[in-house]
Coordinates of C-alpha atoms in Angstrom, one line a residue:
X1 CA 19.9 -4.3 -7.1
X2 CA 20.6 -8.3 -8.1
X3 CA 19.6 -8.8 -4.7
X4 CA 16.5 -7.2 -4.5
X5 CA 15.4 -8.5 -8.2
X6 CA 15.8 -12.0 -6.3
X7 CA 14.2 -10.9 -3.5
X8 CA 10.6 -9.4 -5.4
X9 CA 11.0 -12.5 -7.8
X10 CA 10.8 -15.1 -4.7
X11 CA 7.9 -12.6 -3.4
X12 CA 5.8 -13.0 -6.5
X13 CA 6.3 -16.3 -8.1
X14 CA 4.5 -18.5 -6.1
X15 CA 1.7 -15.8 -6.2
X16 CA 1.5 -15.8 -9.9
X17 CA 0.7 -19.7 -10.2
X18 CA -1.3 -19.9 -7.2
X19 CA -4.4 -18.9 -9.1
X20 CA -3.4 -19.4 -13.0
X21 CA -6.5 -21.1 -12.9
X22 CA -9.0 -18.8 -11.7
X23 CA -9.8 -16.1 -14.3
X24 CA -12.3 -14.1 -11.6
X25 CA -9.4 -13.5 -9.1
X26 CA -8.1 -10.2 -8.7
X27 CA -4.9 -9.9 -8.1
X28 CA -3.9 -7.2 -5.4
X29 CA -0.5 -5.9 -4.9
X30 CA 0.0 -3.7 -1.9
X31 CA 3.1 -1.8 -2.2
X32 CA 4.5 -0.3 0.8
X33 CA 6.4 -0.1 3.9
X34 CA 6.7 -1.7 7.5
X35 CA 2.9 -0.6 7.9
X36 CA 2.4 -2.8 5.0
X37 CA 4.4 -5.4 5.8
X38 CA 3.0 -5.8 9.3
X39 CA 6.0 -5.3 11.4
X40 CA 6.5 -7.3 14.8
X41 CA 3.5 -9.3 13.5
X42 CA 3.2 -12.1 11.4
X43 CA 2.6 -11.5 7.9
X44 CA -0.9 -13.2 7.9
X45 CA -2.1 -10.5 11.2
X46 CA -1.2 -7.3 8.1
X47 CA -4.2 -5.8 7.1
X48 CA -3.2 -7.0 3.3
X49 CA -3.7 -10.9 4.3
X50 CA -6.8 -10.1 6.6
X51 CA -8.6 -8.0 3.7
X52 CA -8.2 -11.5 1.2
X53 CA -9.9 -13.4 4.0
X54 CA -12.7 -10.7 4.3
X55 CA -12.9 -10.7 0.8
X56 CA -13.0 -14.8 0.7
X57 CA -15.8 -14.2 3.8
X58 CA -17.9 -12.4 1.1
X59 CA -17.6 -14.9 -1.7
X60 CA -15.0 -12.9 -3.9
X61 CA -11.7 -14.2 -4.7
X62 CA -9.0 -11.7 -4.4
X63 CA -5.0 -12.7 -4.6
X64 CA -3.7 -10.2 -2.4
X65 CA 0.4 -9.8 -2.6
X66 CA 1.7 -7.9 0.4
X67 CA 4.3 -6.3 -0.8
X68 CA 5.6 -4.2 2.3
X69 CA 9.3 -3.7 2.7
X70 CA 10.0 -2.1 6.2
X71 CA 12.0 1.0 5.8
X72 CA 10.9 1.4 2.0
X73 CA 10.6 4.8 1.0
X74 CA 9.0 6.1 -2.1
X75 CA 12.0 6.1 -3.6
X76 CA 12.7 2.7 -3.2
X77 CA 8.9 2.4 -4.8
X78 CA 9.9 3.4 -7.4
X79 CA 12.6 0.6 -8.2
X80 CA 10.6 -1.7 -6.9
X81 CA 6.9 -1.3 -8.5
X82 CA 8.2 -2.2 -12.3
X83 CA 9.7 -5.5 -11.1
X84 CA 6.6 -6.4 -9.5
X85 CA 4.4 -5.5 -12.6
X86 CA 5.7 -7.6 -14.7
X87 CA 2.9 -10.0 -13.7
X88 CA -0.5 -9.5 -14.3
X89 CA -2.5 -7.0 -11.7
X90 CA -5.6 -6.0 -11.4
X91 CA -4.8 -3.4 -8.5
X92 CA -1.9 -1.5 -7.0
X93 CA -2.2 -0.4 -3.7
X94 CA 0.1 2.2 -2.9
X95 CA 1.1 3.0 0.9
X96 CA 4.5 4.7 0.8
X97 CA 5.3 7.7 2.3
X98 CA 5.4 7.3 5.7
X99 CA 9.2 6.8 5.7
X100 CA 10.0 10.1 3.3
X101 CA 7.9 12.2 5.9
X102 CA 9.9 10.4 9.4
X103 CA 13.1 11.0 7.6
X104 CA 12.2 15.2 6.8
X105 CA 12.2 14.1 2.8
X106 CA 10.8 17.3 0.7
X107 CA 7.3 16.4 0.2
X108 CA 7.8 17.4 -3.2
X109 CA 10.6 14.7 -3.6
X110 CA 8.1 12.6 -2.1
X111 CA 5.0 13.6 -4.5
X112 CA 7.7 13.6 -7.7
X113 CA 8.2 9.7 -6.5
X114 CA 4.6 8.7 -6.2
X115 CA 4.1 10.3 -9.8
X116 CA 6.8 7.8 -11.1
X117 CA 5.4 4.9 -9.5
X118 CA 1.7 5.4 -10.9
X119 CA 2.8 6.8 -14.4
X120 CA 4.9 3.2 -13.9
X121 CA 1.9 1.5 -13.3
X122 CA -0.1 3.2 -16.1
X123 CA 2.3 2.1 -18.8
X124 CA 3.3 -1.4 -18.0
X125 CA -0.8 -2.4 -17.1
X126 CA -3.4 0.0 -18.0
X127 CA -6.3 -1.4 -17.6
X128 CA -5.2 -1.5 -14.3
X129 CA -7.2 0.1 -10.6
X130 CA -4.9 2.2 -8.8
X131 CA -5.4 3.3 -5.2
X132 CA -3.2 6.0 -3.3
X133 CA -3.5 5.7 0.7
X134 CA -2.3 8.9 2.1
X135 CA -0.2 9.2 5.3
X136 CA -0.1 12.3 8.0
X137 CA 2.8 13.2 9.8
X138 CA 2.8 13.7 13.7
X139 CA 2.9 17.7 14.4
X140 CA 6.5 17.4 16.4
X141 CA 7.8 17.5 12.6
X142 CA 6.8 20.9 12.3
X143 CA 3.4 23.2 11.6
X144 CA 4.4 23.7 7.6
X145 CA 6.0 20.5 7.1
X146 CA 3.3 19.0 8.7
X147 CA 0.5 20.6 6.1
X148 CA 3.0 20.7 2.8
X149 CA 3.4 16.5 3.6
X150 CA -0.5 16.5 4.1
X151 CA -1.5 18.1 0.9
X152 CA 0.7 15.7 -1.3
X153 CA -1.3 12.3 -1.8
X154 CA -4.9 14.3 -2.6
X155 CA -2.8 16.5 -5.2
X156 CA -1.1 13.3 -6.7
X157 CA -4.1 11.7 -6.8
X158 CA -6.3 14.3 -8.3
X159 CA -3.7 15.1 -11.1
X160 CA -2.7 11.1 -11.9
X161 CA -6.8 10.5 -11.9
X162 CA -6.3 7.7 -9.6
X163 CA -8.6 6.8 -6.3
X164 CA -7.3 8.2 -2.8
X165 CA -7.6 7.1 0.6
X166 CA -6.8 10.1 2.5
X167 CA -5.5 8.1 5.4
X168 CA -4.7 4.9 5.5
X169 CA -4.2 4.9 9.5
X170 CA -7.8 6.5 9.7
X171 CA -8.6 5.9 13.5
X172 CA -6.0 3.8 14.5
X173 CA -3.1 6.4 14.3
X174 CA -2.0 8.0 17.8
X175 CA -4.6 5.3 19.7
X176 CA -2.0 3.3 22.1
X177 CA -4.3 0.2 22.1
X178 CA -4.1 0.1 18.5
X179 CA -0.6 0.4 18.4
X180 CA 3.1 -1.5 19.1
X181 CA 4.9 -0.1 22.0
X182 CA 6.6 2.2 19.2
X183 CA 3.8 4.1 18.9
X184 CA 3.9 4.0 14.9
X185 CA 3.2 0.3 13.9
X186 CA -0.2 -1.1 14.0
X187 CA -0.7 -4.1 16.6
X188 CA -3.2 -6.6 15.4
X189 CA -6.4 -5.1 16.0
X190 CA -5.3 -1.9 14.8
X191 CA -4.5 -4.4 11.2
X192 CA -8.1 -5.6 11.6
X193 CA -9.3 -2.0 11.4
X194 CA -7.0 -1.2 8.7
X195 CA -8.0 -4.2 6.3
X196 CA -12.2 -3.4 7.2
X197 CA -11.9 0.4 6.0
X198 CA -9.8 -0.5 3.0
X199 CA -11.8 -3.3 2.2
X200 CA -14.7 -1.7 2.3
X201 CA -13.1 1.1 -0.5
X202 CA -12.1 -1.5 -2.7
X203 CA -14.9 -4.0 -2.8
X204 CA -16.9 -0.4 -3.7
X205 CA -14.1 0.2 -6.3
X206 CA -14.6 -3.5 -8.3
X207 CA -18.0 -3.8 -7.6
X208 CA -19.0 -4.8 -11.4
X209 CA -15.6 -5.1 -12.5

């Protein structure tokens, strides 16, 4: 646990001054897994860093913290998010899952987790914008595991009040070009698709905020 206190505080200290200065930045965090993180990528090619640029392309300032930890599940969310709180946010992006569903984690294990991190969320800042990105499971896991691992981020979402994107690997999931040899991680361009859908959600979301 000492080790991944240091680990977050390294993460967000140089995040926190970079824009002491600016009080219209936004300050993003983007809590997830490899996905997040942009594995066998650099960090700046994850769709995190390329939605700040899009967002800088536009004439808004946006901090955006990629906080991606590859093989994170939501369970490891849910140590993690109230360490990364404790600086001012204006948004949590929340893309954890993925890992809970590869690994045959109940979904309702899995739902109970993403509950903690948002009711988390909700008491250390809240003021602040909460987003949800849902995640599918391929169908080799199983027809009923499939649909009960489905159904959990829209029913977190709706009963936490917070927004939802029902997929975050909307058209880029199962498409080999937009893929890593694995299969599961995004390659670059399938990042670049990533960060203009999300994008697009939040710039709606803070639009005269």
């Amino acid at each position: 646990m000492k080790s991944l206190l240091t680990l977050i505080i390294l993460l967000i200290s140089p995040w926190a001054l970079a824009d002491e200065s600016s009080q219209a930045t936004k300050r993003i965090i983007f809590l997830g897994d490899s996905i997040t993180s942009g594995y066998g990528l650099d960090k700046s090619a994850a769709y995190p860093s390329l939605l700040e640029n899009l967002a800088k392309a536009d004439g808004f300032s946006w901090s955006c913290l990629n906080a991606g930890l590859s093989g994170d599940t939501s369970a490891g969310g849910t140590r993690r998010a109230p360490i990364l709180l404790r600086q001012p946010v204006d948004i949590l992006f929340i893309a954890l899952g993925g890992n809970d569903g590869l690994r045959g984690i109940q979904p309702e294990v899995t739902a109970k987790n993403l509950t903690t991190i948002i009711k988390q969320a909700k008491e250390k800042q809240p003021n602040m914008l909460i987003v949800l990105a849902g995640m599918q499971m391929p169908d080799n896991m199983g027809d009923d595991y499939t649909a009960a691992f489905r159904e959990i981020y829209p029913q977190v979402a709706e009963a936490e009040k917070v927004h939802l994107i029902p997929f975050l690997l909307d058209g880029v999931a199962m498409e080999k070009e937009l893929n890593l040899p694995d299969g599961i991680h995004p390659n670059a361009k399938g990042h670049e698709i990533i960060a203009q859908q999300v994008y697009q959600q939040l710039k709606t979301l803070t639009q005269g905020n």
